[in-house]
PDB file of C-alpha atoms in Angstrom:
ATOM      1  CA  UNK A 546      -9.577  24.264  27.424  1.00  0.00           C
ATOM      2  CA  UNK A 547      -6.312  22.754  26.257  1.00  0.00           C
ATOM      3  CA  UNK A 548      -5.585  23.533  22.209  1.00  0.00           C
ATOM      4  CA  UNK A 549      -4.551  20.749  20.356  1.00  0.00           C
ATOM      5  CA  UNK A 550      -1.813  21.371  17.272  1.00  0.00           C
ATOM      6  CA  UNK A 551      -2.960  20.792  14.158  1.00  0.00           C
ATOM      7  CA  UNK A 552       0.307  18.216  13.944  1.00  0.00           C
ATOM      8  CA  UNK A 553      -0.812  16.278  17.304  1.00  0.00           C
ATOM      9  CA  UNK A 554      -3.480  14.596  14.952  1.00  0.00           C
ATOM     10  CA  UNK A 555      -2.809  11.057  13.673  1.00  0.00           C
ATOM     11  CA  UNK A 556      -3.028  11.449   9.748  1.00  0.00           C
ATOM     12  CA  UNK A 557      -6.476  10.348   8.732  1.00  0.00           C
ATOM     13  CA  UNK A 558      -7.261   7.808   5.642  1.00  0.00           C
ATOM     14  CA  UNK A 559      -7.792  10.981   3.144  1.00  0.00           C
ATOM     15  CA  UNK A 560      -4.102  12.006   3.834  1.00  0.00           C
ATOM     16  CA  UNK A 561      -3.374   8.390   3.546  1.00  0.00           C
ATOM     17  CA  UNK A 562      -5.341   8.253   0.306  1.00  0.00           C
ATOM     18  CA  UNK A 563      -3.334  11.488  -0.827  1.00  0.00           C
ATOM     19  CA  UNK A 564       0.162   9.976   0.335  1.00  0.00           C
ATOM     20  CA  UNK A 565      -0.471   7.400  -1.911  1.00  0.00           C
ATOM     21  CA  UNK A 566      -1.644   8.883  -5.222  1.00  0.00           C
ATOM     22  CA  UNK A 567       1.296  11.157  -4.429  1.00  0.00           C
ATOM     23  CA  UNK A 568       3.720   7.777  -4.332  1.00  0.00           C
ATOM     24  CA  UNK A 569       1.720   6.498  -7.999  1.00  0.00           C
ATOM     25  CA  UNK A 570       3.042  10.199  -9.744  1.00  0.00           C
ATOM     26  CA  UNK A 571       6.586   9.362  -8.357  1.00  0.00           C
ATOM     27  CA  UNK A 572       6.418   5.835 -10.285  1.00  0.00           C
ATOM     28  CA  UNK A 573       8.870   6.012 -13.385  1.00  0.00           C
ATOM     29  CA  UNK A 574       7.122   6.941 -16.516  1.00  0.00           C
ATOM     30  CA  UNK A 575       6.335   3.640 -17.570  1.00  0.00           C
ATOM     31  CA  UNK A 576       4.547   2.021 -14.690  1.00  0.00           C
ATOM     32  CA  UNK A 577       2.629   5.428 -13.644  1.00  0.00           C
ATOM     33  CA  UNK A 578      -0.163   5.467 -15.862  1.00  0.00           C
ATOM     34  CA  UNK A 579      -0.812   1.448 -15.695  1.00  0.00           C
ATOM     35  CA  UNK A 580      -0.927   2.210 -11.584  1.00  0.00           C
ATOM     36  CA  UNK A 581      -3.532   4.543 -12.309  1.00  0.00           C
ATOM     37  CA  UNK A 582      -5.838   1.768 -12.849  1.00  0.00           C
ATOM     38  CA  UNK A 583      -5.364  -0.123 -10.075  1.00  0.00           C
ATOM     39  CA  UNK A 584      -8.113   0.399  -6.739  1.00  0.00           C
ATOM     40  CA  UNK A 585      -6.965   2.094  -3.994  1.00  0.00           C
ATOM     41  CA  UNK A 586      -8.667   1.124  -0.980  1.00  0.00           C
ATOM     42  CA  UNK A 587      -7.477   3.064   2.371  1.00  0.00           C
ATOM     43  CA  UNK A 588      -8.850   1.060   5.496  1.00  0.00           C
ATOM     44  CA  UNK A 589      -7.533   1.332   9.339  1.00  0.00           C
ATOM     45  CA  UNK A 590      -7.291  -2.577   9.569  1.00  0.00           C
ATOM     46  CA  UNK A 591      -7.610  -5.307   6.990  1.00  0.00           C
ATOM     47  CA  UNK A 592     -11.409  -7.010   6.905  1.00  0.00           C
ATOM     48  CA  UNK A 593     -11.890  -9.938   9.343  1.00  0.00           C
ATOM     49  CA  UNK A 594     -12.362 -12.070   6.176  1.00  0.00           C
ATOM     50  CA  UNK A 595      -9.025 -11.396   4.872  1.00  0.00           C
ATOM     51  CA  UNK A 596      -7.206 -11.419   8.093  1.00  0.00           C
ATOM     52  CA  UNK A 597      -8.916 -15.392   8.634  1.00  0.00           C
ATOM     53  CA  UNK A 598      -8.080 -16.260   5.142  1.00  0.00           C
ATOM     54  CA  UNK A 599      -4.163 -15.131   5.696  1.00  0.00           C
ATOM     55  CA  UNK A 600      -4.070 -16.959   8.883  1.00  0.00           C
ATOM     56  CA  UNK A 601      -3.543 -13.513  10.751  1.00  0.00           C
ATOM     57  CA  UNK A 602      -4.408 -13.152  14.222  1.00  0.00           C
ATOM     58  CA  UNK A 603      -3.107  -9.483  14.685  1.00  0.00           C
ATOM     59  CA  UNK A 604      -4.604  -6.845  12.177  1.00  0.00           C
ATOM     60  CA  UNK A 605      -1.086  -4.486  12.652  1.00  0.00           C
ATOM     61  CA  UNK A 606       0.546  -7.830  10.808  1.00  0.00           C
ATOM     62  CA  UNK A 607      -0.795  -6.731   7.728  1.00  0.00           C
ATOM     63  CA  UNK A 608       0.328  -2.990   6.094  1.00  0.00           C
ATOM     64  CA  UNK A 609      -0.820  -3.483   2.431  1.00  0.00           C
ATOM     65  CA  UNK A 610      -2.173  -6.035   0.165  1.00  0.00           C
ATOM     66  CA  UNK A 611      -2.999  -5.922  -3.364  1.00  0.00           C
ATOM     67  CA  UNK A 612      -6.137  -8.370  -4.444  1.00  0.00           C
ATOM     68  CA  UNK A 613      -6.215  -9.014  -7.985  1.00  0.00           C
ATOM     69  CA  UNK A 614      -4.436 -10.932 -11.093  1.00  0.00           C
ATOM     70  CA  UNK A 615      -0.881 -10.055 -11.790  1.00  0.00           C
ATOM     71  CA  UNK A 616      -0.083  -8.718 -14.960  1.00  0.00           C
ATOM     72  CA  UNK A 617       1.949 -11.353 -15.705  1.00  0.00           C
ATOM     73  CA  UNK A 618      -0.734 -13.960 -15.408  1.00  0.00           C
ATOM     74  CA  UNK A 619      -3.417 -12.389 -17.433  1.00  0.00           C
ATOM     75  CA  UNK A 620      -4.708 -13.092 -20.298  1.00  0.00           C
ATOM     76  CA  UNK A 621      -7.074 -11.299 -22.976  1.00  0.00           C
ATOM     77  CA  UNK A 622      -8.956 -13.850 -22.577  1.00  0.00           C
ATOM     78  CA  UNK A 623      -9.585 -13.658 -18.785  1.00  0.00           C
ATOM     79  CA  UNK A 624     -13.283 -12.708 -17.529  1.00  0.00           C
ATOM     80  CA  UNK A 625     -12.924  -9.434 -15.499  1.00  0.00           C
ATOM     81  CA  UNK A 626     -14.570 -10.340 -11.896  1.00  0.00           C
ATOM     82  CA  UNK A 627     -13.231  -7.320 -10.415  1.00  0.00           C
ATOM     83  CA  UNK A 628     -10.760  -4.878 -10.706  1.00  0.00           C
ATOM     84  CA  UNK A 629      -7.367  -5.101  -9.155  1.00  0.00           C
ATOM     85  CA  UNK A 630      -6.891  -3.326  -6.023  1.00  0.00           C
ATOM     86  CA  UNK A 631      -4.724  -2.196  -3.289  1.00  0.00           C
ATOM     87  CA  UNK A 632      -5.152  -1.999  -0.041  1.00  0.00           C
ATOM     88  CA  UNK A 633      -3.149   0.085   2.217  1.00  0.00           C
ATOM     89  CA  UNK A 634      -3.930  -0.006   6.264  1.00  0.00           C
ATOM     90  CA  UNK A 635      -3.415   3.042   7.864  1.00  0.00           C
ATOM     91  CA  UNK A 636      -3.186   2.050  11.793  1.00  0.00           C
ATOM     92  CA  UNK A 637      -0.579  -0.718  11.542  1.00  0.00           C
ATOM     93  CA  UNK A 638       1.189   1.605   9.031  1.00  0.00           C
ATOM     94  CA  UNK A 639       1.003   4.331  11.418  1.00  0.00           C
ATOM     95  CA  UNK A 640       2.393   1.814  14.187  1.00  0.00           C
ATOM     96  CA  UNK A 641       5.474   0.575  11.868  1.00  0.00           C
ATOM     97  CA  UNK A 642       5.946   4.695  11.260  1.00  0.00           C
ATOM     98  CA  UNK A 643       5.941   5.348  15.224  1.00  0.00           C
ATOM     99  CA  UNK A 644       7.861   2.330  15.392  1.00  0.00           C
ATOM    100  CA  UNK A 645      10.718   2.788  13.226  1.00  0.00           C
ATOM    101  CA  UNK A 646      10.924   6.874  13.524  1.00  0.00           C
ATOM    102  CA  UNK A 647      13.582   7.138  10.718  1.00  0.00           C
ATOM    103  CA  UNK A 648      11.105   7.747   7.653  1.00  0.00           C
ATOM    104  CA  UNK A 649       8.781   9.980   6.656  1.00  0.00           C
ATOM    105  CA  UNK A 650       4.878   8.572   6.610  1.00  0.00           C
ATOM    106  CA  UNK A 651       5.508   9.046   2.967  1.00  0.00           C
ATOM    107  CA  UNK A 652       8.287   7.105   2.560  1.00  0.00           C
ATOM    108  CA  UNK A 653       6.703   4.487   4.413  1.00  0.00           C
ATOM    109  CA  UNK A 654       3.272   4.403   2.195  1.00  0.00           C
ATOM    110  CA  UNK A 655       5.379   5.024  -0.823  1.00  0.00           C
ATOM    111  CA  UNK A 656       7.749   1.953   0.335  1.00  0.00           C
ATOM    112  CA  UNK A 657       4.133  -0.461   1.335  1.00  0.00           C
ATOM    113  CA  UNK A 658       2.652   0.504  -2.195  1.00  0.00           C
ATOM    114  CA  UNK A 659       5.723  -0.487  -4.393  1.00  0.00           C
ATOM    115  CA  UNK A 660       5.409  -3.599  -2.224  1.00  0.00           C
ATOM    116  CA  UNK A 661       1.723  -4.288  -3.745  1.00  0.00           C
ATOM    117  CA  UNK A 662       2.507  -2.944  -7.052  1.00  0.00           C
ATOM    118  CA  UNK A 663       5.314  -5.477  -7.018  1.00  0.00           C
ATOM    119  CA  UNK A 664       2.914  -8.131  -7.055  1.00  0.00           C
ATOM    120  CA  UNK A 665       0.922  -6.232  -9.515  1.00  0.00           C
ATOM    121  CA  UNK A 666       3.504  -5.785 -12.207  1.00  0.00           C
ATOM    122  CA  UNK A 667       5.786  -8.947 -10.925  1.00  0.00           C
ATOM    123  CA  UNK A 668       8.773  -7.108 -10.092  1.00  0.00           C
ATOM    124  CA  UNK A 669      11.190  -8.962  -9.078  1.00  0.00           C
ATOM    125  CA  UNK A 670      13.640  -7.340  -5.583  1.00  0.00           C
ATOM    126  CA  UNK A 671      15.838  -5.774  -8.078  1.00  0.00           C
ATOM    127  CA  UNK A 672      13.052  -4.115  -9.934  1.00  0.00           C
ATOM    128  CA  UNK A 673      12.162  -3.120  -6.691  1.00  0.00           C
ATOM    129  CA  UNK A 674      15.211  -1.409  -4.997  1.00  0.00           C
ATOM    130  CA  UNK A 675      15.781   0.683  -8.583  1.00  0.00           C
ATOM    131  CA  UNK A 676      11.677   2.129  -7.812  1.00  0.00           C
ATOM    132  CA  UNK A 677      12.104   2.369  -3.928  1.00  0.00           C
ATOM    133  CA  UNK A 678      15.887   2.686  -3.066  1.00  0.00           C
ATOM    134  CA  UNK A 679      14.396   2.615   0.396  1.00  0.00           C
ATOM    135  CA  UNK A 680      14.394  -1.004  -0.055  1.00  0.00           C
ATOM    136  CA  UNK A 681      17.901  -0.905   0.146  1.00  0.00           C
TER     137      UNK A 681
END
């Protein structure tokens, strides 16, 4: 019986899960704790529902995607329905990883979660690049 390395394994959604808290206590001070609140949701794909919705007929189109209202557009007086989340994909992740072989898989969650916390906090691309430099 062939032994297979402990490294040969694709990462699994609780090393996803841990790659991206990981990414939230790299945030600069001031955006770290506010991340904190925000869902995390670690799936392989994106939901049928959301994939229809977005007019996406390949799940691997779709890396991350943060559901909620951005901070910029709330207001006190807004009803909470739910609370914001992300959503981070692992397989078309781990395909854009294989893919591009010149990161880390924690560069590349790190770099798909500023993405969605973008949207969150309404950086703008400049905001982004001085939080992810891989942007640049």
């Amino acid at each position: 019986m062939t032994q297979i390395s402990p490294d040969a394994i694709a990462p699994d959604l609780a090393l996803f899960e841990q790659l991206a808290h990981g990414a939230i206590a790299g945030l600069p001070e001031v955006y770290r704790a506010a991340a904190t609140h925000i869902v995390l949701r670690i799936e392989d794909f994106a939901p049928d529902d959301v994939l229809e919705a977005m007019d996406l007929h390949d799940p691997f189109e779709l890396t991350g995607l943060y559901d909620g209202i951005p901070l910029t557009e709330k207001s006190v007086a807004d009803q909470v329905v739910h609370p914001d989340v992300i959503w981070l994909f692992r397989r078309p992740i781990l395909d854009e990883w294989a893919d591009r072989g010149d990161v880390s898989l924690q560069e590349l969650v790190t770099h798909v979660l500023v993405h969605e916390l973008a949207h969150h906090f309404g950086w703008s691309d400049e905001d982004i690049a001085r939080i992810d430099p891989w942007w640049e």
